[in-house]
Coordinates of C-alpha atoms in Angstrom, one line a residue:
Chain A
E1 CA 154.0 120.0 110.2
A2 CA 150.8 120.4 108.1
Q3 CA 150.5 124.0 107.2
V4 CA 149.6 126.7 104.7
T5 CA 152.5 129.1 104.1
Q6 CA 152.0 132.6 102.7
N7 CA 154.7 135.0 101.8
P8 CA 155.4 137.8 102.4
R9 CA 153.8 138.4 105.8
Y10 CA 153.8 142.2 105.3
L11 CA 154.1 144.1 102.0
I12 CA 154.0 147.8 101.3
T13 CA 154.0 148.8 97.6
V14 CA 152.9 151.7 95.4
T15 CA 150.0 152.0 93.0
G16 CA 150.5 150.1 89.7
K17 CA 153.5 148.0 90.7
K18 CA 152.8 144.4 90.0
L19 CA 153.1 142.0 92.9
T20 CA 152.6 138.3 93.7
V21 CA 151.7 136.8 97.1
T22 CA 152.6 133.2 97.3
C23 CA 150.7 130.4 99.0
S24 CA 151.9 126.9 99.4
Q25 CA 150.3 123.9 101.3
N26 CA 152.0 120.6 102.2
M27 CA 148.8 118.6 102.9
N28 CA 148.1 117.5 99.3
H29 CA 144.8 119.4 99.4
E30 CA 142.7 119.6 96.2
Y31 CA 141.0 122.8 97.1
M32 CA 142.6 126.2 97.7
S33 CA 141.2 129.7 98.1
W34 CA 142.1 133.3 98.6
Y35 CA 140.2 135.7 100.9
R36 CA 140.6 139.3 101.8
Q37 CA 139.5 140.6 105.2
D38 CA 138.5 144.2 105.8
P39 CA 137.1 145.9 108.9
G40 CA 133.3 145.8 108.9
L41 CA 133.2 143.5 105.8
G42 CA 134.7 140.3 107.2
L43 CA 136.3 137.6 105.0
R44 CA 135.4 137.8 101.3
Q45 CA 136.4 135.2 98.8
I46 CA 138.5 136.4 95.9
Y47 CA 139.2 133.2 93.9
Y48 CA 139.2 129.5 94.5
S49 CA 140.5 126.4 92.9
M50 CA 139.1 122.9 93.1
N51 CA 142.1 121.3 91.4
V52 CA 145.2 121.9 89.2
E53 CA 144.3 124.2 86.3
V54 CA 140.8 124.8 87.6
T55 CA 140.1 128.2 89.1
D56 CA 136.8 130.1 89.7
K57 CA 135.9 133.6 90.8
G58 CA 134.7 134.3 94.3
D59 CA 132.8 137.3 95.4
V60 CA 135.5 140.0 94.8
P61 CA 137.7 138.9 91.9
E62 CA 138.2 142.3 90.2
G63 CA 141.8 143.4 90.1
Y64 CA 143.2 139.9 91.0
K65 CA 144.6 136.9 89.1
V66 CA 145.4 133.5 90.2
S67 CA 147.0 130.4 88.8
R68 CA 147.1 126.7 89.8
K69 CA 149.9 125.0 87.9
E70 CA 150.8 122.7 90.7
K71 CA 148.7 121.2 93.4
R72 CA 150.6 122.7 96.3
N73 CA 150.9 126.3 95.1
F74 CA 148.2 129.0 94.5
P75 CA 149.7 132.4 94.0
L76 CA 147.7 135.6 94.1
I77 CA 148.7 138.2 91.5
L78 CA 147.9 141.9 91.5
E79 CA 148.8 143.2 88.1
S80 CA 148.2 146.9 88.9
P81 CA 147.5 147.3 92.6
S82 CA 145.4 150.2 93.8
P83 CA 144.9 151.7 97.3
N84 CA 141.5 149.9 97.6
Q85 CA 143.4 146.6 97.6
T86 CA 145.0 147.5 100.9
S87 CA 143.8 144.6 103.0
L88 CA 144.7 141.5 105.0
Y89 CA 144.9 138.5 102.7
F90 CA 144.4 134.9 103.6
C91 CA 145.1 131.7 101.7
A92 CA 143.3 128.6 102.7
S93 CA 143.2 124.9 101.6
S94 CA 141.1 121.9 102.2
P95 CA 141.0 118.3 101.0
G96 CA 137.9 119.2 98.9
G97 CA 134.4 117.9 99.2
G98 CA 131.6 120.1 100.5
D99 CA 132.2 119.6 104.2
S100 CA 136.0 119.8 104.5
P101 CA 137.3 122.3 107.0
L102 CA 139.5 125.0 105.7
H103 CA 143.1 125.4 106.8
F104 CA 144.3 129.0 106.7
G105 CA 147.7 130.6 106.4
N106 CA 148.8 133.3 108.7
G107 CA 147.9 136.1 106.4
T108 CA 149.6 138.8 104.3
R109 CA 149.1 142.4 105.3
L110 CA 149.2 144.5 102.1
T111 CA 149.4 148.3 101.9
V112 CA 149.2 150.0 98.6
T113 CA 150.1 153.7 98.6
Chain B
S1 CA 120.6 137.7 97.9
Q2 CA 122.4 135.3 100.2
K3 CA 123.3 136.8 103.6
I4 CA 125.0 135.5 106.8
E5 CA 124.4 137.5 109.9
Q6 CA 126.4 137.4 113.1
N7 CA 126.1 139.9 115.8
S8 CA 128.9 142.3 115.0
E9 CA 128.7 143.8 118.4
A10 CA 131.3 142.5 120.9
L11 CA 130.0 140.1 123.5
N12 CA 131.4 140.6 127.0
I13 CA 131.0 137.8 129.4
Q14 CA 132.2 136.9 132.9
E15 CA 134.7 134.1 133.3
G16 CA 132.9 130.8 134.1
K17 CA 129.7 131.7 132.4
T18 CA 128.3 130.3 129.1
A19 CA 128.8 132.4 126.0
T20 CA 126.2 132.0 123.2
L21 CA 126.9 133.4 119.7
T22 CA 124.4 133.5 116.9
C23 CA 124.6 132.9 113.2
N24 CA 121.6 133.6 111.0
Y25 CA 121.4 133.1 107.3
T26 CA 119.0 133.8 104.4
N27 CA 118.7 132.4 100.9
Y28 CA 121.0 129.5 101.7
S29 CA 120.1 125.8 101.9
P30 CA 123.3 124.6 103.5
A31 CA 124.1 121.0 103.9
Y32 CA 126.4 122.0 106.7
L33 CA 127.7 124.9 108.7
Q34 CA 131.1 125.5 110.2
W35 CA 132.5 127.6 113.1
Y36 CA 136.0 129.1 113.2
R37 CA 138.0 131.0 115.8
Q38 CA 140.2 133.9 114.8
D39 CA 142.8 135.7 116.9
P40 CA 143.9 139.2 115.9
G41 CA 146.2 139.2 112.9
R42 CA 146.0 135.4 112.5
G43 CA 144.2 133.1 110.1
P44 CA 140.9 131.5 111.2
V45 CA 141.1 128.1 112.9
F46 CA 138.4 125.5 112.3
L47 CA 136.5 124.5 115.4
L48 CA 133.3 122.5 114.5
L49 CA 131.2 121.4 111.6
I50 CA 127.5 120.5 111.9
R51 CA 125.4 118.9 109.2
E52 CA 121.8 119.7 108.3
N53 CA 120.6 116.4 109.7
E54 CA 122.4 117.0 113.1
K55 CA 120.6 119.1 115.7
E56 CA 123.6 119.4 118.0
K57 CA 127.3 118.8 118.0
R58 CA 129.7 118.9 121.0
K59 CA 133.5 119.1 121.4
E60 CA 134.8 119.6 124.9
R61 CA 133.4 122.9 126.1
L62 CA 131.9 123.8 122.7
K63 CA 128.4 123.1 121.6
V64 CA 126.8 124.0 118.2
T65 CA 123.2 123.7 117.3
F66 CA 121.7 124.0 113.8
D67 CA 118.1 124.8 113.1
T68 CA 117.4 124.7 109.4
T69 CA 113.8 125.8 109.9
L70 CA 114.8 129.0 111.8
K71 CA 117.9 129.2 109.5
Q72 CA 120.1 129.7 112.6
S73 CA 123.1 128.2 114.3
L74 CA 124.0 128.8 117.9
F75 CA 127.6 128.4 119.2
H76 CA 128.0 127.9 123.0
I77 CA 131.2 128.0 125.0
T78 CA 130.6 126.7 128.5
A79 CA 132.7 127.5 131.5
S80 CA 134.3 130.3 129.5
Q81 CA 137.9 131.3 130.1
P82 CA 139.9 134.5 129.2
A83 CA 141.8 132.3 126.7
D84 CA 138.5 131.9 124.8
S85 CA 138.6 135.6 123.9
A86 CA 138.7 135.9 120.2
T87 CA 136.4 136.5 117.2
Y88 CA 134.2 133.6 116.1
L89 CA 133.1 133.2 112.5
C90 CA 130.4 131.0 111.0
A91 CA 130.7 129.8 107.5
L92 CA 128.4 128.3 104.9
E93 CA 129.0 126.7 101.5
G94 CA 126.9 128.5 98.9
G95 CA 127.4 125.8 96.2
Y96 CA 130.4 124.7 94.2
Q97 CA 132.6 124.7 97.3
K98 CA 132.3 128.5 97.5
V99 CA 132.6 129.0 101.2
T100 CA 131.2 132.3 102.6
F101 CA 131.9 133.6 106.1
G102 CA 129.9 135.8 108.4
I103 CA 131.5 139.0 109.7
G104 CA 132.2 137.4 113.1
T105 CA 131.4 138.1 116.7
K106 CA 134.2 139.3 119.0
L107 CA 134.0 137.6 122.4
Q108 CA 135.7 139.0 125.4
V109 CA 135.8 136.9 128.6
I110 CA 136.4 139.0 131.6
P111 CA 138.3 137.5 134.5

């Protein structure tokens, strides 16, 4: 089954403790992206990647890192999480090209205390 | 600055009626516009894409229009059903495959 898989689904952590949210897609997609979703603010893009070893900042990249060493994986790294990073995070992928629909994972609900 | 506006107020509609959702944008010149459906706690699911040279696109009970002069897209669900209750998001590419979403409109179809 074609899908985008994120792990973990839920994560509770403390301020400053480094964490990684994994994202993997099995559709051989070129493009991958991370979003966070907050009430009243909608989906905001954090980082995106158009291909292996190519990443770019989205609208809210501060406090996040990403890497794209393999085509299928696009982990999101929070080096020193803070409470304002408490959010619902989504990974998405697409074949690439300006008009390709995005396929989303089921989300990771992160709470930073 | 670039802005995508959707009516953030919930839209309540009687079952069987046509629901119409609006997406307005400023400072974009999109080659296309996309609509997604999102259920609570789940990732958005792609519904329809319409290109700038297309005035209208249909898929089953869904219809999307795109007016680049008005900078507006309308999303219609005909013969609405309670199962259509969800939040609907429009999305635009702002260049370099940087896809930006509107805040979404929550649709509630009342039986």
